[in-house]
Coordinates of C-alpha atoms and ligand atoms in Angstrom, one line a residue:
M1 CA 0.0 0.0 0.0
K2 CA 1.6 3.2 -1.2
A3 CA 0.4 6.9 -1.2
S4 CA 1.7 10.4 -1.1
A5 CA 0.5 13.8 0.1
C6 CA 1.7 17.3 -0.5
A7 CA 3.1 20.1 1.6
K8 CA 1.1 23.2 2.5
L9 CA 1.8 26.9 3.2
I10 CA -0.4 29.1 5.3
L11 CA -0.6 32.5 3.5
F12 CA -2.8 34.3 6.0
G13 CA -4.4 33.5 9.4
E14 CA -2.3 31.0 11.3
H15 CA -3.1 31.0 15.0
S16 CA -6.3 33.1 14.5
V17 CA -7.7 30.1 12.7
V18 CA -7.5 28.1 16.0
Y19 CA -10.1 30.6 17.4
G20 CA -12.6 30.4 14.5
Q21 CA -11.2 33.1 12.3
P22 CA -10.8 32.4 8.6
A23 CA -7.4 31.5 7.2
I24 CA -5.9 30.9 3.7
A25 CA -3.5 28.1 2.8
V26 CA -2.2 26.7 -0.5
P27 CA -0.8 23.3 -1.5
L28 CA 2.7 22.9 -2.7
R29 CA 1.9 20.0 -5.0
S30 CA 5.4 19.3 -6.1
I31 CA 6.8 18.9 -2.6
R32 CA 5.5 15.5 -1.3
L33 CA 5.8 13.0 1.4
K34 CA 5.5 9.3 0.4
V35 CA 4.6 6.4 2.5
E36 CA 4.6 2.6 2.0
L37 CA 2.8 0.2 4.3
K38 CA 3.4 -3.5 4.4
K39 CA 2.1 -6.3 6.6
S40 CA 4.7 -7.1 9.3
S41 CA 5.2 -9.1 12.4
Q42 CA 5.1 -6.0 14.6
D43 CA 4.2 -2.3 14.1
K44 CA 7.3 -0.5 12.9
V45 CA 8.2 2.9 11.5
S46 CA 11.2 3.7 9.5
L47 CA 11.9 7.3 8.4
K48 CA 14.8 9.3 7.4
G49 CA 16.2 12.1 9.6
V50 CA 13.6 12.0 12.4
N51 CA 14.5 11.5 16.0
A52 CA 13.2 8.9 18.3
S53 CA 10.5 11.0 20.0
D54 CA 9.0 11.8 16.7
S55 CA 8.9 8.2 15.6
K56 CA 7.0 7.4 18.8
R57 CA 4.3 9.8 17.8
V58 CA 4.4 8.4 14.3
L59 CA 3.9 4.9 15.7
S60 CA 0.9 6.1 17.8
A61 CA -0.6 7.7 14.7
L62 CA -0.1 4.4 12.9
L63 CA -1.9 2.5 15.6
I64 CA -4.9 4.9 15.4
A65 CA -4.9 4.5 11.6
R66 CA -5.0 0.7 12.0
Q67 CA -7.9 0.9 14.4
Q68 CA -9.8 3.3 12.1
H69 CA -9.5 0.9 9.2
N70 CA -10.0 -2.3 11.2
M71 CA -6.6 -3.7 10.2
P72 CA -6.1 -6.9 12.2
Y73 CA -2.4 -7.3 11.3
H74 CA 0.7 -5.2 12.2
L75 CA 2.2 -2.8 9.7
R76 CA 5.5 -1.5 8.8
L77 CA 5.5 2.1 7.7
R78 CA 8.3 3.5 5.6
I79 CA 8.3 7.3 5.1
D80 CA 10.2 9.2 2.5
S81 CA 9.7 12.9 3.1
G82 CA 10.4 15.4 0.4
I83 CA 8.9 17.9 2.8
P84 CA 11.4 19.5 5.2
L85 CA 10.4 18.3 8.6
K86 CA 9.4 20.7 11.4
C87 CA 9.4 23.9 9.3
G88 CA 5.7 24.8 9.1
M89 CA 5.2 23.2 5.7
G90 CA 2.8 20.6 7.0
S91 CA 4.9 17.4 7.1
S92 CA 2.8 15.9 9.9
A93 CA -0.4 16.7 8.1
A94 CA 1.0 15.2 4.9
L95 CA 2.0 12.1 6.8
S96 CA -1.5 11.8 8.3
V97 CA -3.1 12.2 4.9
A98 CA -0.7 9.8 3.1
V99 CA -1.2 7.0 5.7
T100 CA -4.9 7.5 5.6
S101 CA -5.0 7.4 1.8
A102 CA -2.9 4.3 1.7
L103 CA -5.2 2.4 4.1
S104 CA -8.5 3.7 3.1
K105 CA -10.8 2.4 0.4
S106 CA -12.4 5.8 0.0
K107 CA -10.3 8.3 -1.9
D108 CA -12.9 11.0 -1.2
P109 CA -10.8 13.9 0.2
S110 CA -13.4 14.9 2.8
T111 CA -13.4 11.3 4.2
V112 CA -9.6 11.2 4.1
A113 CA -9.3 14.6 5.8
A114 CA -11.6 13.7 8.6
A115 CA -9.7 10.5 9.4
A116 CA -6.3 12.2 8.9
L117 CA -7.3 14.9 11.5
E118 CA -7.5 12.1 14.1
L119 CA -3.9 11.2 13.4
E120 CA -2.8 14.9 13.2
R121 CA -4.0 15.3 16.8
V122 CA -1.2 12.9 17.9
F123 CA 1.3 15.5 16.6
H124 CA -0.4 18.8 17.3
G125 CA -2.9 18.3 20.1
T126 CA -5.8 20.4 18.9
P127 CA -5.1 21.2 15.3
S128 CA -7.6 23.5 13.5
G129 CA -7.7 21.1 10.5
I130 CA -6.4 23.6 8.0
D131 CA -3.2 21.6 7.3
V132 CA -4.9 18.2 6.6
A133 CA -7.6 19.9 4.5
V134 CA -5.0 21.5 2.1
S135 CA -3.0 18.3 2.0
A136 CA -6.1 16.1 1.3
Y137 CA -7.7 18.3 -1.3
E138 CA -4.5 19.7 -2.8
K139 CA -6.4 23.0 -3.5
P140 CA -6.1 26.5 -2.1
V141 CA -8.6 26.9 0.8
F142 CA -10.3 29.6 2.7
F143 CA -10.7 27.7 5.9
I144 CA -12.9 28.2 9.0
R145 CA -12.5 25.7 11.8
G146 CA -15.3 23.1 11.9
K147 CA -16.7 24.1 8.5
K148 CA -16.2 22.5 5.1
P149 CA -13.2 24.2 3.4
I150 CA -14.1 26.8 0.7
F151 CA -12.0 26.3 -2.4
I152 CA -10.7 29.6 -3.7
R153 CA -9.3 30.8 -7.0
I154 CA -5.8 32.2 -7.0
R155 CA -4.2 34.0 -9.9
P156 CA -0.9 32.0 -10.3
M157 CA 1.9 33.9 -8.6
W158 CA 5.5 33.4 -7.4
I159 CA 6.4 33.3 -3.8
L160 CA 9.6 32.7 -1.8
V161 CA 9.8 30.3 1.0
A162 CA 12.8 30.4 3.4
N163 CA 13.4 28.1 6.3
S164 CA 14.8 29.6 9.5
G165 CA 16.2 26.3 10.7
G166 CA 15.1 25.7 14.4
R167 CA 11.5 25.0 15.3
T168 CA 9.3 24.9 18.4
P169 CA 6.6 22.2 18.3
T170 CA 3.3 23.6 17.0
R171 CA 1.4 22.4 20.1
T172 CA 3.8 24.4 22.3
V173 CA 3.5 27.6 20.3
V174 CA -0.3 27.2 20.2
Q175 CA -0.4 26.7 24.0
Q176 CA 1.8 29.8 24.6
V177 CA -0.5 31.9 22.4
R178 CA -3.5 30.7 24.4
M179 CA -1.8 31.7 27.7
K180 CA -0.9 35.1 26.3
L181 CA -4.5 35.7 25.3
Q182 CA -5.7 34.7 28.7
K183 CA -3.2 37.1 30.4
N184 CA -3.8 39.9 28.0
P185 CA -7.4 39.9 26.6
A186 CA -6.7 43.1 24.5
L187 CA -4.8 40.7 22.2
W188 CA -8.1 39.2 21.0
Q189 CA -8.3 42.3 18.7
A190 CA -5.2 40.9 16.9
I191 CA -7.0 37.6 16.4
R192 CA -10.0 39.4 14.9
N193 CA -7.9 41.6 12.8
M194 CA -6.0 38.6 11.3
G195 CA -9.4 37.1 10.4
A196 CA -10.3 40.3 8.6
I197 CA -7.0 40.3 6.8
A198 CA -7.6 36.7 5.5
A199 CA -11.0 37.8 4.3
T200 CA -9.6 40.8 2.4
A201 CA -6.7 38.6 1.0
R202 CA -9.2 36.2 -0.5
A203 CA -10.3 38.8 -3.1
A204 CA -6.8 40.1 -3.7
L205 CA -5.6 36.5 -4.4
A206 CA -8.4 36.0 -6.9
K207 CA -7.5 39.3 -8.7
G208 CA -3.7 38.7 -8.5
D209 CA -3.4 42.0 -6.7
I210 CA 0.2 41.3 -5.5
K211 CA 0.8 44.8 -4.1
K212 CA -2.2 44.5 -1.8
L213 CA -1.2 40.9 -0.8
G214 CA 2.2 42.2 0.1
R215 CA 0.7 44.9 2.4
L216 CA -1.7 42.4 3.9
M217 CA 1.2 40.0 4.6
N218 CA 3.2 42.7 6.4
L219 CA 0.1 43.7 8.4
N220 CA -0.5 40.0 9.3
Q221 CA 3.1 39.7 10.5
T222 CA 2.6 42.7 12.8
Y223 CA -0.2 40.9 14.6
L224 CA 1.9 37.7 14.7
R225 CA 4.6 39.7 16.4
W226 CA 2.1 40.9 19.0
L227 CA 1.2 37.3 19.7
G228 CA 4.9 36.6 20.3
V229 CA 5.3 33.9 17.7
S230 CA 8.1 35.5 15.6
S231 CA 11.8 35.0 16.3
P232 CA 15.0 36.9 15.6
K233 CA 15.8 34.4 12.8
L234 CA 12.4 34.8 11.2
E235 CA 12.7 38.6 11.5
G236 CA 16.1 38.4 9.8
L237 CA 14.7 36.4 6.9
I238 CA 11.7 38.7 6.6
R239 CA 14.1 41.7 6.4
S240 CA 16.2 39.9 3.8
A241 CA 13.1 39.2 1.7
L242 CA 11.9 42.8 1.9
D243 CA 15.4 44.1 1.1
S244 CA 15.5 41.8 -2.0
G245 CA 12.3 43.4 -3.4
A246 CA 9.5 41.4 -1.8
L247 CA 6.2 43.3 -1.7
G248 CA 5.4 41.7 1.7
A249 CA 6.6 38.9 3.9
K250 CA 5.5 37.0 7.0
L251 CA 6.2 33.9 8.9
S252 CA 4.1 30.8 7.9
G253 CA 2.8 28.1 10.2
A254 CA 3.1 28.1 13.9
G255 CA 6.2 30.3 14.1
R256 CA 9.0 30.5 16.7
G257 CA 11.1 29.0 14.0
G258 CA 9.9 27.3 10.8
C259 CA 9.6 29.3 7.6
I260 CA 8.7 32.6 6.1
V261 CA 6.7 33.3 3.0
A262 CA 7.2 36.4 0.8
V263 CA 5.5 37.6 -2.3
Y264 CA 7.2 39.1 -5.4
A265 CA 6.0 41.0 -8.4
T266 CA 7.6 38.6 -10.9
K267 CA 9.0 35.1 -11.2
A268 CA 12.5 36.5 -12.0
E269 CA 12.5 38.6 -8.8
A270 CA 11.4 35.7 -6.6
Q271 CA 14.0 33.3 -8.2
S272 CA 16.8 35.9 -7.9
A273 CA 16.0 36.5 -4.2
A274 CA 15.9 32.8 -3.6
R275 CA 19.5 32.5 -4.9
K276 CA 20.6 35.2 -2.4
I277 CA 18.7 34.1 0.8
K278 CA 20.1 31.1 2.6
G279 CA 17.6 28.2 2.8
A280 CA 15.2 29.8 0.4
F281 CA 13.4 28.6 -2.7
A282 CA 10.9 30.2 -5.1
V283 CA 7.7 28.4 -6.0
R284 CA 4.6 29.1 -8.1
I285 CA 1.3 28.9 -6.3
S286 CA -2.0 28.4 -8.0
Ligands
MEV1 C1 -0.1 25.3 12.1 O1 0.3 25.0 10.8 C2 -1.1 26.4 12.0 C3 -1.7 26.8 13.4 O2 -2.7 27.8 13.1 C4 -2.2 25.7 14.2 C5 -3.5 25.1 13.6 O3 -4.2 25.7 12.8 O4 -3.9 24.0 14.1 C6 -0.6 27.6 14.2

């Protein structure tokens, strides 16, 4: 049993999506995680470049998947990830979707996404569901927690993604934001504003209004800073992207490490910036 699932990038609304605000994410269809499942004498996981604590979580997810699909026998799971791990590009959601797709008879993305969300909980605690939705449907989504994803039109455009290296687990960052909101209720305004930004960005993405998208990204990043989820490395990458001609830049995913996303007016500018910024690549989104 083999399957694969793609990476994702959140363009607008990470963290606020946890609290019921809309967010926008896109699939990176060419960046994929592959899995292969075989009958085995015991449940086993083999994966490249992942430490032991991660493989324990992967094993727990595998057990849940076996239960969901009434698999009476043990499984060996081999993972080959083209998605950089722990950098906000949705490797755990892609793993959850790929394992579910490999085991499930139904290839209906909404069924796959619902089952995959159960696995994703092993990694992230209380995920909003945006990551598995993008990975299961492989379409850009306007996502509100608990609702069916709305598929949106995006004028194809070029963005830059750059990885800052280190990463704090998503569940930890989400927890820290929750505590910050409890201590400082004025921050709820930032959450509401990020939802409004995502709603405005939806129209700008459909029109391909890159200048407006850039402004919205910068504004979204301001609120992410208020929530305390940026980091000096992320800020350094954002500065480099803006200095290289990006119209806007922000962190993408949970933050406190992970990656940034920046929007450029042309493919040539995005590619030239990607050559200059360490750990960066340019990619077309549609
Ligand atoms: C993680 O990719 C995005 C967060 O908004 C968490 C979630 O939506 O579950 C930080």
